[in-house]
Structures are given as C-alpha cells and as structure tokens.
mmCIF file of C-alpha atoms in Angstrom:
data_model
loop_
_atom_site.group_PDB
_atom_site.id
_atom_site.type_symbol
_atom_site.label_atom_id
_atom_site.label_comp_id
_atom_site.label_asym_id
_atom_site.label_seq_id
_atom_site.Cartn_x
_atom_site.Cartn_y
_atom_site.Cartn_z
ATOM 1 C CA UNK I 1 154.076 60.477 -224.985
ATOM 2 C CA UNK I 2 156.533 61.297 -222.379
ATOM 3 C CA UNK I 3 157.026 64.599 -220.470
ATOM 4 C CA UNK I 4 160.718 65.506 -219.983
ATOM 5 C CA UNK I 5 160.556 67.162 -216.504
ATOM 6 C CA UNK I 6 157.558 66.536 -214.645
ATOM 7 C CA UNK I 7 154.018 65.035 -215.088
ATOM 8 C CA UNK I 8 151.165 67.418 -215.379
ATOM 9 C CA UNK I 9 147.340 67.351 -214.957
ATOM 10 C CA UNK I 10 145.609 64.249 -213.511
ATOM 11 C CA UNK I 11 148.066 61.274 -212.718
ATOM 12 C CA UNK I 12 147.232 57.691 -212.765
ATOM 13 C CA UNK I 13 149.402 55.696 -210.408
ATOM 14 C CA UNK I 14 150.242 52.127 -211.240
ATOM 15 C CA UNK I 15 151.175 49.475 -208.670
ATOM 16 C CA UNK I 16 154.951 50.409 -208.598
ATOM 17 C CA UNK I 17 154.513 53.796 -207.463
ATOM 18 C CA UNK I 18 152.719 53.302 -203.945
ATOM 19 C CA UNK I 19 154.876 50.248 -203.357
ATOM 20 C CA UNK I 20 158.185 52.127 -203.967
ATOM 21 C CA UNK I 21 156.914 55.071 -201.972
ATOM 22 C CA UNK I 22 156.011 52.910 -199.077
ATOM 23 C CA UNK I 23 159.220 50.653 -199.136
ATOM 24 C CA UNK I 24 161.641 52.139 -201.647
ATOM 25 C CA UNK I 25 164.819 53.927 -201.107
ATOM 26 C CA UNK I 26 164.885 57.471 -199.692
ATOM 27 C CA UNK I 27 165.893 58.904 -203.019
ATOM 28 C CA UNK I 28 162.988 57.003 -204.724
ATOM 29 C CA UNK I 29 160.519 58.406 -202.222
ATOM 30 C CA UNK I 30 161.878 61.825 -202.770
ATOM 31 C CA UNK I 31 161.445 61.556 -206.548
ATOM 32 C CA UNK I 32 157.803 60.308 -206.074
ATOM 33 C CA UNK I 33 156.874 63.243 -203.743
ATOM 34 C CA UNK I 34 158.423 65.713 -206.209
ATOM 35 C CA UNK I 35 156.375 64.313 -209.052
ATOM 36 C CA UNK I 36 153.080 63.936 -207.196
ATOM 37 C CA UNK I 37 153.307 67.603 -206.358
ATOM 38 C CA UNK I 38 152.797 68.444 -210.140
ATOM 39 C CA UNK I 39 149.731 66.172 -210.327
ATOM 40 C CA UNK I 40 146.208 67.803 -210.117
ATOM 41 C CA UNK I 41 144.638 64.619 -208.813
ATOM 42 C CA UNK I 42 145.767 61.289 -208.086
ATOM 43 C CA UNK I 43 143.792 58.500 -209.770
ATOM 44 C CA UNK I 44 144.078 54.685 -209.736
ATOM 45 C CA UNK I 45 142.000 51.561 -210.441
ATOM 46 C CA UNK I 46 140.618 48.496 -208.527
ATOM 47 C CA UNK I 47 142.832 46.396 -210.704
ATOM 48 C CA UNK I 48 145.853 48.284 -209.495
ATOM 49 C CA UNK I 49 144.720 48.193 -206.020
ATOM 50 C CA UNK I 50 144.317 44.395 -206.397
ATOM 51 C CA UNK I 51 147.928 44.042 -207.624
ATOM 52 C CA UNK I 52 149.016 46.168 -204.708
ATOM 53 C CA UNK I 53 147.245 44.105 -202.173
ATOM 54 C CA UNK I 54 148.551 40.902 -203.687
ATOM 55 C CA UNK I 55 152.072 42.094 -203.822
ATOM 56 C CA UNK I 56 152.302 44.045 -200.711
ATOM 57 C CA UNK I 57 149.545 43.122 -198.128
ATOM 58 C CA UNK I 58 149.714 39.446 -199.012
ATOM 59 C CA UNK I 59 153.447 39.423 -198.759
ATOM 60 C CA UNK I 60 153.455 40.980 -195.291
ATOM 61 C CA UNK I 61 150.690 38.465 -194.104
ATOM 62 C CA UNK I 62 152.541 35.473 -195.564
ATOM 63 C CA UNK I 63 155.723 36.636 -193.676
ATOM 64 C CA UNK I 64 153.600 36.954 -190.573
ATOM 65 C CA UNK I 65 152.593 33.359 -190.646
ATOM 66 C CA UNK I 66 156.173 32.263 -191.365
ATOM 67 C CA UNK I 67 157.378 34.161 -188.493
ATOM 68 C CA UNK I 68 154.830 32.637 -186.152
ATOM 69 C CA UNK I 69 156.455 29.207 -186.921
ATOM 70 C CA UNK I 70 160.192 29.997 -187.024
ATOM 71 C CA UNK I 71 162.191 30.583 -183.642
ATOM 72 C CA UNK I 72 163.411 33.977 -184.628
ATOM 73 C CA UNK I 73 162.465 36.956 -186.946
ATOM 74 C CA UNK I 74 165.779 36.493 -188.719
ATOM 75 C CA UNK I 75 165.080 32.710 -189.374
ATOM 76 C CA UNK I 76 161.658 33.710 -190.762
ATOM 77 C CA UNK I 77 162.980 36.354 -192.986
ATOM 78 C CA UNK I 78 165.808 34.050 -194.338
ATOM 79 C CA UNK I 79 163.434 31.277 -195.089
ATOM 80 C CA UNK I 80 160.873 33.800 -196.759
ATOM 81 C CA UNK I 81 163.520 35.216 -198.833
ATOM 82 C CA UNK I 82 164.497 31.917 -200.258
ATOM 83 C CA UNK I 83 161.030 31.248 -201.515
ATOM 84 C CA UNK I 84 160.331 34.772 -202.982
ATOM 85 C CA UNK I 85 162.594 35.868 -205.609
ATOM 86 C CA UNK I 86 160.427 38.426 -207.607
ATOM 87 C CA UNK I 87 161.504 42.050 -207.814
ATOM 88 C CA UNK I 88 158.465 43.255 -206.209
ATOM 89 C CA UNK I 89 158.751 40.983 -203.176
ATOM 90 C CA UNK I 90 162.287 41.855 -202.806
ATOM 91 C CA UNK I 91 161.692 45.536 -202.485
ATOM 92 C CA UNK I 92 159.274 44.858 -199.517
ATOM 93 C CA UNK I 93 161.483 42.181 -197.869
ATOM 94 C CA UNK I 94 164.559 44.493 -198.123
ATOM 95 C CA UNK I 95 162.672 47.114 -196.238
ATOM 96 C CA UNK I 96 161.556 44.618 -193.692
ATOM 97 C CA UNK I 97 165.261 43.532 -193.214
ATOM 98 C CA UNK I 98 166.042 46.915 -192.033
ATOM 99 C CA UNK I 99 163.762 46.278 -189.055
ATOM 100 C CA UNK I 100 166.046 43.536 -187.885
ATOM 101 C CA UNK I 101 168.940 46.013 -187.628
ATOM 102 C CA UNK I 102 167.205 46.903 -184.283
ATOM 103 C CA UNK I 103 168.598 44.134 -182.093
ATOM 104 C CA UNK I 104 165.425 44.352 -179.708
ATOM 105 C CA UNK I 105 163.220 43.567 -182.609
ATOM 106 C CA UNK I 106 165.679 41.010 -184.345
ATOM 107 C CA UNK I 107 165.646 38.982 -181.145
ATOM 108 C CA UNK I 108 162.052 39.471 -179.967
ATOM 109 C CA UNK I 109 159.418 37.474 -182.019
ATOM 110 C CA UNK I 110 156.459 39.140 -180.298
ATOM 111 C CA UNK I 111 157.696 42.549 -181.030
ATOM 112 C CA UNK I 112 158.353 41.588 -184.761
ATOM 113 C CA UNK I 113 154.885 40.144 -185.161
ATOM 114 C CA UNK I 114 153.378 43.306 -183.744
ATOM 115 C CA UNK I 115 155.436 45.374 -186.135
ATOM 116 C CA UNK I 116 154.070 43.267 -189.054
ATOM 117 C CA UNK I 117 150.600 43.836 -187.782
ATOM 118 C CA UNK I 118 151.233 47.461 -187.850
ATOM 119 C CA UNK I 119 152.631 47.329 -191.321
ATOM 120 C CA UNK I 120 149.749 45.212 -192.717
ATOM 121 C CA UNK I 121 147.172 47.847 -191.540
ATOM 122 C CA UNK I 122 149.419 50.789 -192.468
ATOM 123 C CA UNK I 123 150.108 49.504 -195.817
ATOM 124 C CA UNK I 124 146.264 49.347 -196.642
ATOM 125 C CA UNK I 125 145.547 52.839 -195.259
ATOM 126 C CA UNK I 126 148.528 54.192 -197.168
ATOM 127 C CA UNK I 127 147.190 53.267 -200.472
ATOM 128 C CA UNK I 128 143.683 54.727 -199.564
ATOM 129 C CA UNK I 129 145.280 58.010 -198.375
ATOM 130 C CA UNK I 130 147.451 58.352 -201.594
ATOM 131 C CA UNK I 131 144.659 58.078 -204.027
ATOM 132 C CA UNK I 132 142.104 60.803 -204.643
ATOM 133 C CA UNK I 133 139.830 58.984 -207.028
ATOM 134 C CA UNK I 134 139.251 55.596 -208.853
ATOM 135 C CA UNK I 135 138.406 55.044 -212.395
ATOM 136 C CA UNK I 136 135.359 53.084 -213.296
ATOM 137 C CA UNK I 137 135.946 49.297 -212.652
ATOM 138 C CA UNK I 138 135.406 48.066 -216.146
ATOM 139 C CA UNK I 139 137.370 44.859 -215.391
ATOM 140 C CA UNK I 140 134.929 44.094 -212.652
ATOM 141 C CA UNK I 141 137.798 43.124 -210.457
ATOM 142 C CA UNK I 142 136.370 42.749 -206.892
ATOM 143 C CA UNK I 143 139.601 41.805 -205.127
ATOM 144 C CA UNK I 144 140.595 45.386 -204.771
ATOM 145 C CA UNK I 145 137.853 45.702 -202.328
ATOM 146 C CA UNK I 146 139.092 42.940 -200.072
ATOM 147 C CA UNK I 147 139.579 44.120 -196.507
ATOM 148 C CA UNK I 148 140.973 42.825 -193.297
ATOM 149 C CA UNK I 149 138.042 42.091 -190.942
ATOM 150 C CA UNK I 150 138.000 43.913 -187.679
ATOM 151 C CA UNK I 151 136.646 42.583 -184.406
ATOM 152 C CA UNK I 152 138.089 38.967 -184.898
ATOM 153 C CA UNK I 153 141.425 37.349 -183.894
ATOM 154 C CA UNK I 154 144.303 38.620 -186.186
ATOM 155 C CA UNK I 155 145.269 35.189 -187.536
ATOM 156 C CA UNK I 156 141.599 34.503 -188.500
ATOM 157 C CA UNK I 157 141.306 37.785 -190.119
ATOM 158 C CA UNK I 158 144.604 37.344 -192.108
ATOM 159 C CA UNK I 159 143.493 33.884 -193.174
ATOM 160 C CA UNK I 160 140.050 35.223 -194.434
ATOM 161 C CA UNK I 161 141.854 38.034 -196.309
ATOM 162 C CA UNK I 162 144.207 35.443 -198.049
ATOM 163 C CA UNK I 163 141.154 33.388 -199.112
ATOM 164 C CA UNK I 164 139.180 36.342 -200.256
ATOM 165 C CA UNK I 165 142.216 37.897 -202.308
ATOM 166 C CA UNK I 166 142.760 34.591 -204.136
ATOM 167 C CA UNK I 167 141.387 34.961 -207.632
ATOM 168 C CA UNK I 168 138.087 32.989 -208.273
ATOM 169 C CA UNK I 169 137.624 34.376 -211.756
ATOM 170 C CA UNK I 170 134.359 36.168 -211.035
ATOM 171 C CA UNK I 171 135.317 39.277 -212.708
ATOM 172 C CA UNK I 172 134.547 40.807 -216.239
ATOM 173 C CA UNK I 173 138.101 40.712 -217.521
ATOM 174 C CA UNK I 174 137.291 38.731 -220.587
ATOM 175 C CA UNK I 175 134.349 41.051 -221.494
ATOM 176 C CA UNK I 176 136.692 44.050 -221.094
ATOM 177 C CA UNK I 177 139.448 42.476 -223.174
ATOM 178 C CA UNK I 178 136.881 41.748 -225.911
ATOM 179 C CA UNK I 179 135.869 45.443 -225.975
ATOM 180 C CA UNK I 180 139.424 46.376 -226.490
ATOM 181 C CA UNK I 181 140.170 43.698 -229.169
ATOM 182 C CA UNK I 182 141.046 46.251 -231.902
ATOM 183 C CA UNK I 183 143.559 47.813 -229.525
ATOM 184 C CA UNK I 184 145.071 44.462 -228.627
ATOM 185 C CA UNK I 185 145.432 43.831 -232.343
ATOM 186 C CA UNK I 186 147.228 47.264 -232.612
ATOM 187 C CA UNK I 187 149.541 46.281 -229.905
ATOM 188 C CA UNK I 188 150.395 43.104 -231.568
ATOM 189 C CA UNK I 189 151.011 44.666 -234.928
ATOM 190 C CA UNK I 190 153.001 47.642 -233.694
ATOM 191 C CA UNK I 191 154.681 45.604 -231.046
ATOM 192 C CA UNK I 192 156.613 43.605 -233.567
ATOM 193 C CA UNK I 193 158.379 46.909 -234.862
ATOM 194 C CA UNK I 194 161.253 48.778 -233.371
ATOM 195 C CA UNK I 195 161.737 50.023 -230.623
ATOM 196 C CA UNK I 196 159.019 48.008 -229.108
ATOM 197 C CA UNK I 197 160.398 44.752 -230.177
ATOM 198 C CA UNK I 198 163.286 45.236 -227.810
ATOM 199 C CA UNK I 199 161.124 46.233 -224.704
ATOM 200 C CA UNK I 200 161.532 43.022 -222.666
ATOM 201 C CA UNK I 201 158.837 43.654 -220.129
ATOM 202 C CA UNK I 202 156.388 44.606 -222.868
ATOM 203 C CA UNK I 203 157.148 41.719 -225.041
ATOM 204 C CA UNK I 204 156.651 39.213 -222.068
ATOM 205 C CA UNK I 205 153.157 40.155 -221.779
ATOM 206 C CA UNK I 206 152.509 40.651 -225.515
ATOM 207 C CA UNK I 207 153.374 37.051 -226.198
ATOM 208 C CA UNK I 208 150.785 35.873 -223.980
ATOM 209 C CA UNK I 209 148.102 38.246 -225.545
ATOM 210 C CA UNK I 210 149.218 36.806 -229.073
ATOM 211 C CA UNK I 211 148.509 33.295 -228.067
ATOM 212 C CA UNK I 212 145.126 34.140 -226.668
ATOM 213 C CA UNK I 213 143.834 36.914 -229.020
ATOM 214 C CA UNK I 214 141.289 34.514 -230.605
ATOM 215 C CA UNK I 215 139.500 33.564 -227.509
ATOM 216 C CA UNK I 216 140.894 35.682 -224.770
ATOM 217 C CA UNK I 217 139.210 33.292 -222.124
ATOM 218 C CA UNK I 218 142.635 31.995 -221.013
ATOM 219 C CA UNK I 219 143.800 35.383 -219.863
ATOM 220 C CA UNK I 220 141.190 35.270 -217.076
ATOM 221 C CA UNK I 221 143.181 32.786 -215.140
ATOM 222 C CA UNK I 222 144.901 34.154 -212.091
ATOM 223 C CA UNK I 223 148.425 33.581 -213.422
ATOM 224 C CA UNK I 224 147.753 34.911 -216.885
ATOM 225 C CA UNK I 225 145.905 37.861 -215.527
ATOM 226 C CA UNK I 226 148.873 39.003 -213.367
ATOM 227 C CA UNK I 227 151.319 38.351 -216.300
ATOM 228 C CA UNK I 228 149.497 40.684 -218.566
ATOM 229 C CA UNK I 229 148.640 43.222 -215.970
ATOM 230 C CA UNK I 230 150.736 46.003 -217.425
ATOM 231 C CA UNK I 231 148.797 45.731 -220.754
ATOM 232 C CA UNK I 232 145.465 45.546 -218.844
ATOM 233 C CA UNK I 233 146.386 48.893 -216.929
ATOM 234 C CA UNK I 234 147.523 50.447 -220.276
ATOM 235 C CA UNK I 235 144.121 49.577 -221.702
ATOM 236 C CA UNK I 236 142.056 50.935 -218.745
ATOM 237 C CA UNK I 237 144.021 54.167 -218.472
ATOM 238 C CA UNK I 238 141.850 57.042 -219.625
ATOM 239 C CA UNK I 239 143.559 59.151 -222.230
ATOM 240 C CA UNK I 240 143.084 62.390 -220.246
ATOM 241 C CA UNK I 241 145.269 61.075 -217.330
ATOM 242 C CA UNK I 242 148.978 60.529 -217.328
ATOM 243 C CA UNK I 243 150.419 57.143 -216.267
ATOM 244 C CA UNK I 244 152.986 57.425 -213.447
ATOM 245 C CA UNK I 245 155.209 54.612 -213.190
ATOM 246 C CA UNK I 246 158.819 53.019 -212.721
ATOM 247 C CA UNK I 247 158.211 50.367 -215.193
ATOM 248 C CA UNK I 248 159.660 50.999 -218.602
ATOM 249 C CA UNK I 249 157.427 48.122 -220.129
ATOM 250 C CA UNK I 250 154.561 50.614 -220.132
ATOM 251 C CA UNK I 251 156.502 52.840 -222.601
ATOM 252 C CA UNK I 252 155.630 50.761 -225.453
ATOM 253 C CA UNK I 253 151.908 49.920 -224.649
ATOM 254 C CA UNK I 254 151.186 53.708 -223.874
ATOM 255 C CA UNK I 255 153.025 54.957 -226.937
ATOM 256 C CA UNK I 256 151.065 52.373 -229.259
ATOM 257 C CA UNK I 257 147.798 53.333 -227.714
ATOM 258 C CA UNK I 258 148.341 56.912 -227.659
ATOM 259 C CA UNK I 259 148.295 57.200 -223.820
ATOM 260 C CA UNK I 260 150.304 59.719 -221.738
ATOM 261 C CA UNK I 261 153.110 58.455 -219.625
ATOM 262 C CA UNK I 262 155.650 59.698 -217.215
ATOM 263 C CA UNK I 263 158.366 57.330 -216.235
ATOM 264 C CA UNK I 264 160.134 58.172 -212.879
ATOM 265 C CA UNK I 265 163.884 57.853 -212.583
ATOM 266 C CA UNK I 266 165.419 54.573 -211.353
ATOM 267 C CA UNK I 267 167.515 54.564 -208.169
ATOM 268 C CA UNK I 268 170.697 54.029 -210.397
ATOM 269 C CA UNK I 269 169.850 57.146 -212.244
ATOM 270 C CA UNK I 270 169.098 59.143 -209.156
ATOM 271 C CA UNK I 271 172.256 58.146 -207.356
ATOM 272 C CA UNK I 272 174.231 59.149 -210.535
ATOM 273 C CA UNK I 273 172.543 62.473 -210.810
ATOM 274 C CA UNK I 274 173.015 63.287 -207.036
ATOM 275 C CA UNK I 275 175.535 66.107 -206.506
ATOM 276 C CA UNK I 276 178.850 64.604 -205.337
ATOM 277 C CA UNK I 277 179.860 65.336 -201.681
ATOM 278 C CA UNK I 278 182.856 67.726 -201.437
ATOM 279 C CA UNK I 279 185.883 65.937 -200.214
ATOM 280 C CA UNK I 280 187.717 67.443 -197.192
ATOM 281 C CA UNK I 281 190.962 69.304 -197.935
#
C-alpha cells in the first residue's frame, strides 16, 4: 500500500532516510522534513541502527584512519573513493568532499581530522535524536547498541568500535527468519509474478532467500545478512506502522506482505518538479 501525497500515523524509518537526511542534497532533506511532519511518531529498529552505523559511522571512521596515513585530506578522500563504490558510501563521501572546498580544511590535515571526529559523534547523536521509539529487537541484533567509548584516546575508541561492529553471528536472525518462514515462501511465490519480477533490488535479495529457504542458516553470515537486509526490515516492520524509504526495492516486499509503505521522491524527480526560475527579460 502506498500513500499518494504524504505518510500518515506512525512511521518506520529505514536506513536510507537518516543517511540522506544527514548527507543528502538540500532538496532531499526538505522532502524528508516535510514527510516527517506528517508522522505521529518516528520508529525504527536495532537492525536499521546497525545498518546505519555500518554504512555511516564505520565509513567515517575508516576515512579517519586513511586520512591519518595520507599527506593531505584530498589524497585521503581520493584513495578512499577508489576503494568504496557502493551508492551508500558515495552519498557520504560526496558530502565529505564539500568540506574540501574550504581551502583551510583541504590543506590542513589536523583540522580535517577534527572535523571527521565531530561528524562521527554527530552522526551517532543524529540518529538517536531522530527516532522516538524502537520496535522489539526480534532479530537479536546487538550491533546497533555498539557505542564509541568515551574517556580513552580517539584512535583506541575507534578501533574498539570497528571491532565491536564487526558481526560475530551472535544474534537470533536464524530463529527470527524461521518464525517468518511462511512469509518468506509467500515472497518467493509472489515475487516471481509481475510487477515484482522486474524489481531489481527486490529480486537480488530474493534470489538469496530462495537458495537458503530450506535451512536459513547461511543467511546469518555477515555478507548475506546485509544482502537480504531489505527483506529483514520488511519482515520486522509492524503492520500498524508505515515504512518511510527512498528504496523502491521495498515496494514489492511490502506489497506482498501487506505492509504500508511511503516511497520518498528521488532527487531527479524533485529537481524535475521544482518550479523553473523566471528568466530575465
């Protein structure tokens, strides 16, 4: 189910929303603020928080250590961009690149590192301030609770965070998926039909679900858990809440499972719908 104009009631924010609100284009941020204004309460999950910390906080910390090794901030960002090509990382790195437009930061390694430290702590606080409540942690994901320890040297605190945010498969994901096995089979069956068979993002996750449906234990690995993340989020989403997302891959899973969804407009669409600026006569 998709609302045409705005979300209503309690909203569930998946990972793309806080990430875009923090690092996205000004039009995207405006679109999010407008939509959140229609939400009664803003919900999320510890699984989403884990995804956010792995895609945002970990990226910033990884960049920090690269910047410590390289001669200039520009060198660090160039090297880092070559190694990270996912859409999620690029959103963050594009925002970081704007910092280097300030020549004082671009040529001052110490100031750049301080700015990154501020962004790391700010990104953690941002998510906490954005969310009103969390749903029950049925996946048992403890990584969302990983924090940066205070009162110790920054580099040591960052290294501990990177160690703790690395999955050790101590969650209850397999048990959670087994409890949702009928819904997984429904996703597989309905997912082969139009229009879901043409939803690329949905199909990529579904193919992994298909291969693991009999045992489900292989989905507990760090790599596979992240690959099927959208389906995990759709499964844990309470029916009374409406998913707020930029990711159209959720359209299929939510429709099949009977969950409510509101897909926010893309930057391309927002630019196209923006009123044209009158030309001088």
